[in-house]
Structure formats: structure tokens, C-alpha cells
mmCIF file of C-alpha atoms in Angstrom:
data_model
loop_
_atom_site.group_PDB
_atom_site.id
_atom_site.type_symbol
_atom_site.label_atom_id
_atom_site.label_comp_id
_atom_site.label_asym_id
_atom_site.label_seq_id
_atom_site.Cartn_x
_atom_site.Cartn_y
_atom_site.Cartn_z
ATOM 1 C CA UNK A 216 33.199 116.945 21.954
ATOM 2 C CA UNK A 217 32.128 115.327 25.430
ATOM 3 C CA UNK A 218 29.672 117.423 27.552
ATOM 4 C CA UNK A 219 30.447 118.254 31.116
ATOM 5 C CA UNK A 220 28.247 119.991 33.521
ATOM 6 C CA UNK A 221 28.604 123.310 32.490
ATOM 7 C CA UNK A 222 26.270 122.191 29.147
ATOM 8 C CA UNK A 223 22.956 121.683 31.964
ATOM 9 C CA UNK A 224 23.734 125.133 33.340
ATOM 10 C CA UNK A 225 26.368 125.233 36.248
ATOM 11 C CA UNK A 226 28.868 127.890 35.467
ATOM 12 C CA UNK A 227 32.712 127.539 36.633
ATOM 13 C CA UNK A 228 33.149 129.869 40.116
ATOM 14 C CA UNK A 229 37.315 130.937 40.009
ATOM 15 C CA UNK A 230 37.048 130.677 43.379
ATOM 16 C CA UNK A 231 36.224 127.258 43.793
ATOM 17 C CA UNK A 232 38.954 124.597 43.352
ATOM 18 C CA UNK A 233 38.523 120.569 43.717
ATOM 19 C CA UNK A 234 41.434 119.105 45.702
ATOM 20 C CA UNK A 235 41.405 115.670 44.935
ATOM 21 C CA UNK A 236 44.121 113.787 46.990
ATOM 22 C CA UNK A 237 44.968 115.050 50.567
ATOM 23 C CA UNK A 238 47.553 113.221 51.423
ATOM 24 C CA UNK A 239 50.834 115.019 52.628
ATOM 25 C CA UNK A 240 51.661 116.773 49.729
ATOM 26 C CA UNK A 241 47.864 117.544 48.787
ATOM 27 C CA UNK A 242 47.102 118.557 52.339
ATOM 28 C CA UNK A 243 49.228 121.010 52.477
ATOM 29 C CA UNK A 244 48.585 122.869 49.105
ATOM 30 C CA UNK A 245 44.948 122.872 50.046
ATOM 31 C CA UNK A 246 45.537 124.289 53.572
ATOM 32 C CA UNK A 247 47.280 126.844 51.218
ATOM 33 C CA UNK A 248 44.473 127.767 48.789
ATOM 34 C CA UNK A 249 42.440 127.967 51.975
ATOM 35 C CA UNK A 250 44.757 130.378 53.563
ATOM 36 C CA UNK A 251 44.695 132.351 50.001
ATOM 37 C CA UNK A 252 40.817 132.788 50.310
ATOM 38 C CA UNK A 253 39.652 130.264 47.723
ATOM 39 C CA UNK A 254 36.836 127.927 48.198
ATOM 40 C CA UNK A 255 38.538 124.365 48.460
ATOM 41 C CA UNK A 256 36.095 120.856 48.548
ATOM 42 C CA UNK A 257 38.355 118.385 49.326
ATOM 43 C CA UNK A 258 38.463 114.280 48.457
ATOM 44 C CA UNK A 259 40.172 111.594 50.190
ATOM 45 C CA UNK A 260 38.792 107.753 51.446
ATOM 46 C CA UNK A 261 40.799 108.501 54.481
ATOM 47 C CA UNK A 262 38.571 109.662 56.978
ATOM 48 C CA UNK A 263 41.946 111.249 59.248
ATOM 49 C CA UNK A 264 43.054 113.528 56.153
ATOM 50 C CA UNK A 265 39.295 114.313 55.370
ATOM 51 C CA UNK A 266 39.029 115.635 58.745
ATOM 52 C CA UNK A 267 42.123 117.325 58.993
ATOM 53 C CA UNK A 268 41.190 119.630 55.670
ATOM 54 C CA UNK A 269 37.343 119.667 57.510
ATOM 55 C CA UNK A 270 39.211 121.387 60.260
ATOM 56 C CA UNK A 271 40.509 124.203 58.316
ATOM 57 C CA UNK A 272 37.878 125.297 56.600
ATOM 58 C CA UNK A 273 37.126 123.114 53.452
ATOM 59 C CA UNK A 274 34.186 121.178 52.454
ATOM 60 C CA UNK A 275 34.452 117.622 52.167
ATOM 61 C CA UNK A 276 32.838 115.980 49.238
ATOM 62 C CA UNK A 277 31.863 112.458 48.839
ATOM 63 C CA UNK A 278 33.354 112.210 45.091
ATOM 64 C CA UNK A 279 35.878 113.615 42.879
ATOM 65 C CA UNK A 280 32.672 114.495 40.669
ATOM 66 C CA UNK A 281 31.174 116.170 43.447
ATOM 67 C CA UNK A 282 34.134 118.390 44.232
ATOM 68 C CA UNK A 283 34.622 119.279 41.037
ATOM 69 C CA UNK A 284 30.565 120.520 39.900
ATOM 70 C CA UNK A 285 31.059 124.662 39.621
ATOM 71 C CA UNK A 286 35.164 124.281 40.165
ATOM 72 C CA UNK A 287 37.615 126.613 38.252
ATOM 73 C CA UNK A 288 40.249 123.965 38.945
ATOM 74 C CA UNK A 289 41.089 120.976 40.352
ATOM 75 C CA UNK A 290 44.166 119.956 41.455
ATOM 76 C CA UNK A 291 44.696 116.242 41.260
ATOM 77 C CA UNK A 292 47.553 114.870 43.967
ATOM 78 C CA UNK A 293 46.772 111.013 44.301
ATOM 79 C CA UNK A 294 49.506 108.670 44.416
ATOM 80 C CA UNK A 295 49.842 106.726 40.862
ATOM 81 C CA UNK A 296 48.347 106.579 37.223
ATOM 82 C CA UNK A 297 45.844 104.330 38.349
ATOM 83 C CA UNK A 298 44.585 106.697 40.573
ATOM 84 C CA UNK A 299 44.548 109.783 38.608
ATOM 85 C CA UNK A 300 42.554 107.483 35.624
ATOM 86 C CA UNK A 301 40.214 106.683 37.806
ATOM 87 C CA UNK A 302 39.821 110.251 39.682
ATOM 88 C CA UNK A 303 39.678 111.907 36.170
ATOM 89 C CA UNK A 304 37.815 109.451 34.186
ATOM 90 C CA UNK A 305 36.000 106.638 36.755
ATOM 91 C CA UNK A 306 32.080 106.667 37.593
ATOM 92 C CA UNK A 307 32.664 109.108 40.085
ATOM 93 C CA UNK A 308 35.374 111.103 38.109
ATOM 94 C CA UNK A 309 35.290 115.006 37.168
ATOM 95 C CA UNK A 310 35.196 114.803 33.472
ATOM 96 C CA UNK A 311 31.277 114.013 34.221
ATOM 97 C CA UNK A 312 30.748 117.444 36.498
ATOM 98 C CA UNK A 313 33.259 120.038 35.584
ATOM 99 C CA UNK A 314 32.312 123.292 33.403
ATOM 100 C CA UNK A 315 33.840 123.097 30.334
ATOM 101 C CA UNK A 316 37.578 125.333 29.997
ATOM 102 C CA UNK A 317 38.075 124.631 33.534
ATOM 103 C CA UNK A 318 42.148 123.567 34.427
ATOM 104 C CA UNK A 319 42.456 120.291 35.447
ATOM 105 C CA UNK A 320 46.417 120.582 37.119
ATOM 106 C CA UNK A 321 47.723 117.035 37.422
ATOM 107 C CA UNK A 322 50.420 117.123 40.457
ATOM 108 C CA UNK A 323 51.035 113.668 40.635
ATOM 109 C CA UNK A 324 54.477 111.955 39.406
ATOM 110 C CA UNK A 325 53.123 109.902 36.638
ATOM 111 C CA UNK A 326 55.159 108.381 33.741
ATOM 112 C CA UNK A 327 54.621 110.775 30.696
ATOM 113 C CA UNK A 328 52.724 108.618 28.300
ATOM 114 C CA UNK A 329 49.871 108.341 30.908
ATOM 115 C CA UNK A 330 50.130 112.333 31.170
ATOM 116 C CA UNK A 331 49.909 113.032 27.445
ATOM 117 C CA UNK A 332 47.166 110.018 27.269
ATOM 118 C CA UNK A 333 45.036 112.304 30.427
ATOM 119 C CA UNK A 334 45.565 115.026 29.101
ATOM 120 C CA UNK A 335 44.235 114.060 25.216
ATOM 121 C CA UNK A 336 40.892 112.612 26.602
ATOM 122 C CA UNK A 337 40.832 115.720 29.320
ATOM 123 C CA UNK A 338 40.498 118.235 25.990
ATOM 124 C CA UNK A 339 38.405 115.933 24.276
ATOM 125 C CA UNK A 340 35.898 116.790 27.499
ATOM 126 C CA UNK A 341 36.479 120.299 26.574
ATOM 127 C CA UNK A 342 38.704 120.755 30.059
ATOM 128 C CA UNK A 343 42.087 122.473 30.264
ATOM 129 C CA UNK A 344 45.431 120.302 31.225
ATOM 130 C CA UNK A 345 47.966 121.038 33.084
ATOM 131 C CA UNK A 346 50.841 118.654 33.142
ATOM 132 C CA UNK A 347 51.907 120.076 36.700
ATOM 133 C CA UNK A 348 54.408 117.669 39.082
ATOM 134 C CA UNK A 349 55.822 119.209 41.939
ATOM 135 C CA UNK A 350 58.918 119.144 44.032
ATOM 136 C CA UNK A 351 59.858 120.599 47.610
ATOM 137 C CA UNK A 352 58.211 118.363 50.201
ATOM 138 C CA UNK A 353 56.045 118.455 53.067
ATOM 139 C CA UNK A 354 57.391 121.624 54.575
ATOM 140 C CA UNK A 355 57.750 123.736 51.057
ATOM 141 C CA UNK A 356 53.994 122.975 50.685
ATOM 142 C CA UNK A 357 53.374 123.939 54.216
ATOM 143 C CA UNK A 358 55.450 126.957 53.176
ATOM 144 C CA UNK A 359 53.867 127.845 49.956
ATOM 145 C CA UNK A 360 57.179 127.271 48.162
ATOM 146 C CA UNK A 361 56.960 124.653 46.042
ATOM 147 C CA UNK A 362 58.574 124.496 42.326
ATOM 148 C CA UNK A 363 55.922 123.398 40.005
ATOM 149 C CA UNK A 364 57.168 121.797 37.006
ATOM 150 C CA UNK A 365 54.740 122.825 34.233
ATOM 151 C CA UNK A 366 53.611 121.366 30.840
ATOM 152 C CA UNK A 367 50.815 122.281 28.526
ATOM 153 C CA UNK A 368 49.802 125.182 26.699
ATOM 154 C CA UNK A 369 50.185 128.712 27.845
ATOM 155 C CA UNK A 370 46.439 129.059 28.447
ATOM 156 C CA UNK A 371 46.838 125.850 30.671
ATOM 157 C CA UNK A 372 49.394 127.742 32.910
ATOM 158 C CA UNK A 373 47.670 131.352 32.209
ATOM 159 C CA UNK A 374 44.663 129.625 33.674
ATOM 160 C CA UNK A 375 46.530 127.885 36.362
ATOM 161 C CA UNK A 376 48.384 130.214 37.858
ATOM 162 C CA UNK A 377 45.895 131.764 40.207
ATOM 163 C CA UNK A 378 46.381 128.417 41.933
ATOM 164 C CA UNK A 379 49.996 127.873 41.152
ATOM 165 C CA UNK A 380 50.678 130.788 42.806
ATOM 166 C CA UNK A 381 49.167 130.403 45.908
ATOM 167 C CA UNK A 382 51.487 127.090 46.444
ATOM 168 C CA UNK A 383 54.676 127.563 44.539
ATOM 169 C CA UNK A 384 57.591 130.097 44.593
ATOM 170 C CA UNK A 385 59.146 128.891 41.314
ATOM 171 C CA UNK A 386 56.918 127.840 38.004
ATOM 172 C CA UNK A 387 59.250 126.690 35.584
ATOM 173 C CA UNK A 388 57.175 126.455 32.189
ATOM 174 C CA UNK A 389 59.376 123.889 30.219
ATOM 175 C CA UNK A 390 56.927 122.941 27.009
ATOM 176 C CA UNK A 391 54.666 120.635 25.890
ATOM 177 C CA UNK A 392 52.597 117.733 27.880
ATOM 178 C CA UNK A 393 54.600 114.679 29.059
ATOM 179 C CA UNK A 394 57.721 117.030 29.245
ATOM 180 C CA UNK A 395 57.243 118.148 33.105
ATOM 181 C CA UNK A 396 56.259 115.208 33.891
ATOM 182 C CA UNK A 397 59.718 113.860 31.975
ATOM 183 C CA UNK A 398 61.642 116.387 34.105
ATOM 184 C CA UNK A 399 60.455 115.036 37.358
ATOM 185 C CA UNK A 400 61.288 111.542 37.218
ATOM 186 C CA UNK A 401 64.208 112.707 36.749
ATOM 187 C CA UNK A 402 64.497 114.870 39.301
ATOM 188 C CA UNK A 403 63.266 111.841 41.592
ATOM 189 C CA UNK A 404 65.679 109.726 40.011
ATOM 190 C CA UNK A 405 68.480 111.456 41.542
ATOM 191 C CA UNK A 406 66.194 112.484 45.059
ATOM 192 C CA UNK A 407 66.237 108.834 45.438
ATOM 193 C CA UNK A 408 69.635 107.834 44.748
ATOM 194 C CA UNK A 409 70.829 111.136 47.007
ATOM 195 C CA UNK A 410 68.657 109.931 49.930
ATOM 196 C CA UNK A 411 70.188 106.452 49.741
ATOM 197 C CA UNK A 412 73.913 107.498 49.741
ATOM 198 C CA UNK A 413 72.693 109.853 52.576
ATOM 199 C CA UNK A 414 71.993 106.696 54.462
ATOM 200 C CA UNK A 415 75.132 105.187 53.166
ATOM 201 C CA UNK A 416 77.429 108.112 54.123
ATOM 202 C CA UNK A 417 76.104 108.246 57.623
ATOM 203 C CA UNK A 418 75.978 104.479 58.398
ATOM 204 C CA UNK A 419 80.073 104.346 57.288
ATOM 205 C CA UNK A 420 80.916 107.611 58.926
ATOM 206 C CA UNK A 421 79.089 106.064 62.361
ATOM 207 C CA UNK A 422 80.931 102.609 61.769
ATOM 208 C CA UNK A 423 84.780 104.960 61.503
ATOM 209 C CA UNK A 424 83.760 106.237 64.650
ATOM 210 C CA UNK A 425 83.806 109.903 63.488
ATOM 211 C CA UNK A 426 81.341 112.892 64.793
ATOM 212 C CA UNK A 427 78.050 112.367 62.745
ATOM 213 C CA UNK A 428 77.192 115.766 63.366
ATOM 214 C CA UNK A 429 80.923 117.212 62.381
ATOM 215 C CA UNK A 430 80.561 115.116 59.369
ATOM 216 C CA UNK A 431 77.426 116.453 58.403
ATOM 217 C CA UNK A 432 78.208 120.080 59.192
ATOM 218 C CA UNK A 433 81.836 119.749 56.717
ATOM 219 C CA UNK A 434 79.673 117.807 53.727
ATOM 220 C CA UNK A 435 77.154 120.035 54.185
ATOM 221 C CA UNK A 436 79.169 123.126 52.217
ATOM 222 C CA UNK A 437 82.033 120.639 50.549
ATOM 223 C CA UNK A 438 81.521 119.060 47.133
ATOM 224 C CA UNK A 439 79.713 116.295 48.359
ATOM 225 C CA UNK A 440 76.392 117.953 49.391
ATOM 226 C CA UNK A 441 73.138 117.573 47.570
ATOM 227 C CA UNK A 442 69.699 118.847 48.717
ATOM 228 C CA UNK A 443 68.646 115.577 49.730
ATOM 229 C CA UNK A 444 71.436 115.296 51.894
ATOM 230 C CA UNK A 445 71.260 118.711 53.366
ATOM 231 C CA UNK A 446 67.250 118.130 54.003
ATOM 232 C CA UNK A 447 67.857 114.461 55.407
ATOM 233 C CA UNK A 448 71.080 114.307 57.200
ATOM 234 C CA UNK A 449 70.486 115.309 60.249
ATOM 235 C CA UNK A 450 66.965 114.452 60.478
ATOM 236 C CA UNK A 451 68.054 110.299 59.981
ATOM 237 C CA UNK A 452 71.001 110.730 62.600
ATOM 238 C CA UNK A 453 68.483 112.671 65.116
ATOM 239 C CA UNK A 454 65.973 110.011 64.708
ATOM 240 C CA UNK A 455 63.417 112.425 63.082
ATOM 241 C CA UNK A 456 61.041 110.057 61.359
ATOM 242 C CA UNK A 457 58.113 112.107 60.968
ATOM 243 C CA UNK A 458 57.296 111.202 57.258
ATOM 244 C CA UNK A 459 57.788 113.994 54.595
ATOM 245 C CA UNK A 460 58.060 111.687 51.588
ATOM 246 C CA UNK A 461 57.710 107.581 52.403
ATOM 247 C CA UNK A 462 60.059 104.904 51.159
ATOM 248 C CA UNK A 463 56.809 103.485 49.240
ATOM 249 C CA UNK A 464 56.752 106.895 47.372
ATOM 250 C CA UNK A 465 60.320 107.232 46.500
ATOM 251 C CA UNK A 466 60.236 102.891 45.306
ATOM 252 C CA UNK A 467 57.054 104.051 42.961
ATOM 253 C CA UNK A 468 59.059 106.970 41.627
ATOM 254 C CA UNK A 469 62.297 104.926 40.759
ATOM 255 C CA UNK A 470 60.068 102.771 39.080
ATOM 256 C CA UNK A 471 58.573 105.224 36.359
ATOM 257 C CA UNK A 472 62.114 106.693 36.089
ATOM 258 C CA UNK A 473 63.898 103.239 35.389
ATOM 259 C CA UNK A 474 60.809 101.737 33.239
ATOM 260 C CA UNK A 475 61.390 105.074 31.422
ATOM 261 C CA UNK A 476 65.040 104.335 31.023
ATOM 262 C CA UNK A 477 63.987 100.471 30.269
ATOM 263 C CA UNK A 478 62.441 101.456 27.721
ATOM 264 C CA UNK A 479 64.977 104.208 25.997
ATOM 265 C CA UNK A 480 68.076 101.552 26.497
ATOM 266 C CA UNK A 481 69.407 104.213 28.703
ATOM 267 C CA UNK A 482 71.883 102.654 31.499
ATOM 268 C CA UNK A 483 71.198 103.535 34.843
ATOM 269 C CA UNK A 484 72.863 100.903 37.290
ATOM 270 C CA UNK A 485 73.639 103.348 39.876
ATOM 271 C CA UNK A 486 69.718 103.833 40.201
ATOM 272 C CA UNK A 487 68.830 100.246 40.515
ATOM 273 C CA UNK A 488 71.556 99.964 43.218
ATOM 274 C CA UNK A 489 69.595 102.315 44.898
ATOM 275 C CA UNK A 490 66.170 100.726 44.145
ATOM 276 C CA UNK A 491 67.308 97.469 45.513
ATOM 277 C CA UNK A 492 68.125 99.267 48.885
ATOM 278 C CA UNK A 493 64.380 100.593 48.935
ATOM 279 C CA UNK A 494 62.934 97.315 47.920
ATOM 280 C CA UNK A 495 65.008 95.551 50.381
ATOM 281 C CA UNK A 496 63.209 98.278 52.775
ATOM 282 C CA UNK A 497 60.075 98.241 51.932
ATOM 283 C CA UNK A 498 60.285 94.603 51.751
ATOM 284 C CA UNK A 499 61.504 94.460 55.333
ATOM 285 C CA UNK A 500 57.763 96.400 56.667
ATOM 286 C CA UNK A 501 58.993 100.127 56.024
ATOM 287 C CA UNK A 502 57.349 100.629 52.746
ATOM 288 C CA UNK A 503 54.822 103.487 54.800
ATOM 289 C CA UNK A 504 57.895 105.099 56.994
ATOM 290 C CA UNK A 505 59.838 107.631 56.396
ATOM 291 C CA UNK A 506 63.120 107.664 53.973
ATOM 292 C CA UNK A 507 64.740 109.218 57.225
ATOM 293 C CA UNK A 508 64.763 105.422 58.653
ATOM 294 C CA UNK A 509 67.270 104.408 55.643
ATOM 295 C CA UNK A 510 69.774 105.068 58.144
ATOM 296 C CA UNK A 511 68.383 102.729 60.684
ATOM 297 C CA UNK A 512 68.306 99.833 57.605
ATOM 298 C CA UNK A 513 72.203 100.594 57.477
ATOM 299 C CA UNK A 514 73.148 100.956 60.997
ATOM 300 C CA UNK A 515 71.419 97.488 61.996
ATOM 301 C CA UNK A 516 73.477 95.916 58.417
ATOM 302 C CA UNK A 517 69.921 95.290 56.692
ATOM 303 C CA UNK A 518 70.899 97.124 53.601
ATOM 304 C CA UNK A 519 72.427 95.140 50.291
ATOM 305 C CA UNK A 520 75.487 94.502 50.738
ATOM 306 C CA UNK A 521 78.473 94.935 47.664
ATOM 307 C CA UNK A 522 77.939 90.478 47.626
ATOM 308 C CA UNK A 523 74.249 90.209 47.665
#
């Protein structure tokens, strides 16, 4: 078995948790550990979110190894598989300071293969996995409400929850390693596709000339609802941009669900319609913006059209 730091004499403090991404989803769960009386040490290159976290009440640390020396957990919410290799396993990664049994809770939408492959070489360090995607956005993590999405053993979420609970409402336990992560792409599969037709929905009922906001208060309890739709609707027709989840984030997630589906012969062409809308945004400078601006893509005819 690997050593970690715990082997030179630097016992695990359950207080202490390593937040290791703190972007808008990770900023907000570690503004709620704060708030829950643990001992965060935060990570992130950019300076604003380091800040931000500095401001609360957390201590910044230069490295992912550094946050995580003494840490019960650490809670890894970067943005892709790269990342969380190199966050877990880099020069600078945890795997090099973390006591031994401590939970390592990966947050991050990766595909599963890379989660089961993380989690393998995370046990062989003698650490504690936690295959642990969430879902809710910005204001749900602002809330504490979150649904975590968990996969691993039952010590994994025994040891976890501590932590879980101080960001999530609903823990859904739903077996082994790779499945959460399985689960949430897709989930973000059909959060993608949902926020797209939202778009779509609003640009044609603008072009009949009808009352956006009538038509959004009658879907909003008829068949045709969906929580992406109820969470974006009137936020894209009021011009509400402030970004909860970025067009980048939703292209990435497609991605890992249709690579997944790629690769299982599974046909998903209403999913790639959708992706090409988002690459045709992203592609178009709006990659960083918010979904919310979908809308805008439609109203000024920049989306794919049924010929393209």
C-alpha cells in the first residue's frame, strides 16, 4: 500500500476538510461547511474565488496537497477528469499529504470509467472514495439543498456524511463506484436537452406574438413543464444572466453523456440536436455565459435551424 502523511505522524482532524475547486458550485458548499463550523482550506488558481472563500472565513492554501495535510475530507469540485487526475494524483496532489482512511468525495461530473479508475488508485493510497456528483445549482448550494448522488461503499458515505450533510437535503445511495456518476450524466443529459427546448419554446412563443409570461405561468403546471424549464424560464425572458451553470459546463456534460452512449450503441439524436445548439453557442463567444442567454441565440435566429 502507498503511504500518505498520516505514516510521518499527522493525524486526520474531522473538522478539517480540503475544498479543492471553488468555483460556483464549490464556493458555495464551502461557504456551507464554514457556516456548519468546520475548518475549510480552500484551492483555486483564481485569485477572485480564492478571495471570496478568504472572506468568509477559510484558509487559502497554495496546493491541493497543502489543503489536504491533517484533512478528514476533501471534497474535490474542479471542472473535468483532467482536473480531478491531476488534483488527486499530480505533484501537488493529496494522495501525497492526506492521513490514511480519510474520504476523498469526488463532486465533479466525470465519465464513470475515470471515477472507478480514481477511485482504485485512491484505496490503493489507503484513502476512502466517494463517487459523489451533485445536482441543484448555484442557489441549492447556497441553500444547503443539494441532492448528492452517491457511490462507494457504505463506510465511504458513513464517513462522508458529516460533510454531505452540511450541503445536501437528499443523499440518494445508489451502489457501487461509477454508478452515481452513471446516474448523473444522465441526469445532465436531459438538464441539457430541457434547457435547450426552454430556449426553443420561448423564442416560438415570442415569434406567435403570445404573452411570454402567460405562457410560462400555463406550462409551468401543464404537462409540458420540467425543472429546467421551471428554474430557467423566466430568468431567459427577464434577461437574468447571472451564471448558475455556463453553456461551457452543460457542452462538457453532453459530451460524457453522448461518448457514454457512443460507446454503448445507444441512440440519442434528440441529445445531439441539442449539443449542436450549445456548440453553435459556445462557438459563437458564449461558451463562459450563462445557459439563460440560449434564448437570446434564438430570438436573434443564431440557433440551428431544421436545414442546417
Amino acid at each position: 500500500m502507498m503511504s500518505s502523511r498520516e505514516d510521518s505522524g499527522c493525524p486526520a482532524d474531522p473538522q478539517t476538510v480540503a475544498c479543492i475547486g471553488l468555483g460556483i458550485m464549490g464556493q458555495a458548499m464551502a461557504c456551507r461547511l464554514i457556516g456548519a463550523g468546520f475548518d475549510v482550506r480552500g484551492v483555486d488558481p483564481n485569485p477572485q474565488a480564492a478571495n471570496a472563500l478568504a472572506m468568509r472565513g477559510a484558509q487559502m492554501c497554495a496546493s491541493p496537497a497543502v489543503a489536504a495535510a491533517s484533512a478528514q475530507c476533501a471534497i474535490i469540485m474542479v471542472s473535468n477528469a483532467t482536473q480531478v487526475r491531476a488534483v488527486l494524483f499530480g505533484p501537488e496532489g493529496i494522495v501525497h499529504t492526506m492521513p490514511r482512511a480519510g474520504v476523498v468525495w469526488i463532486a465533479s461530473t466525470i465519465p464513470a470509467d475515470v471515477m472507478r479508475e480514481c477511485a482504485r488508485r485512491l484505496s490503493e493510497y489507503g484513502l476512502t472514495p466517494l463517487d459523489g456528483p451533485v445536482s441543484g445549482g448555484r442557489r441549492k448550494a447556497q441553500a444547503g439543498t443539494l441532492t448528492v448522488i452517491a457511490g462507494g461503499s457504505q463506510a465511504a458515505l458513513e464517513g462522508a456524511m458529516p460533510y454531505l450533510s452540511a450541503c445536501a437535503a437528499q443523499i440518494h445511495h445508489v451502489g457501487e463506484t461509477g454508478v452515481a456518476s452513471t446516474i448523473k450524466i444522465i441526469n445532465n443529459l436531459l438538464a441539457a436537452s430541457h434547457v435547450v427546448l426552454t430556449a426553443e419554446a420561448l423564442a416560438l412563443g415570442a415569434r406567435t406574438g403570445v404573452a411570454l409570461d402567460k405562457l410560462i405561468e400555463v406550462v409551468g403546471c401543464s404537462s409540458g413543464a420540467s425543472q429546467m424549464f421551471l428554474n430557467r424560464a423566466s430568468r431567459m425572458t427577464q434577461g437574468d444572466h447571472e451564471v448558475h451553470a455556463s453553456i461551457d459546463t452543460f457542452l462538457k456534460d453532453l459530451d460524457i453523456a453522448l461518448a457514454s452512449a457512443q460507446s454503448l450503441g445507444a441512440s440519442v439524436p434528440v441529445s445531439r440536436a441539442a449539443r449542436a445548439v450549445l456548440a453553435r453557442a459556445a462557438q459563437s463567444g458564449m461558451g463562459p455565459h450563462s445557459d439563460t442567454e440560449l434564448f437570446d441565440l434564438y430570438q436573434a435566429a443564431r440557433a440551428l435551424s431544421d436545414e442546417q
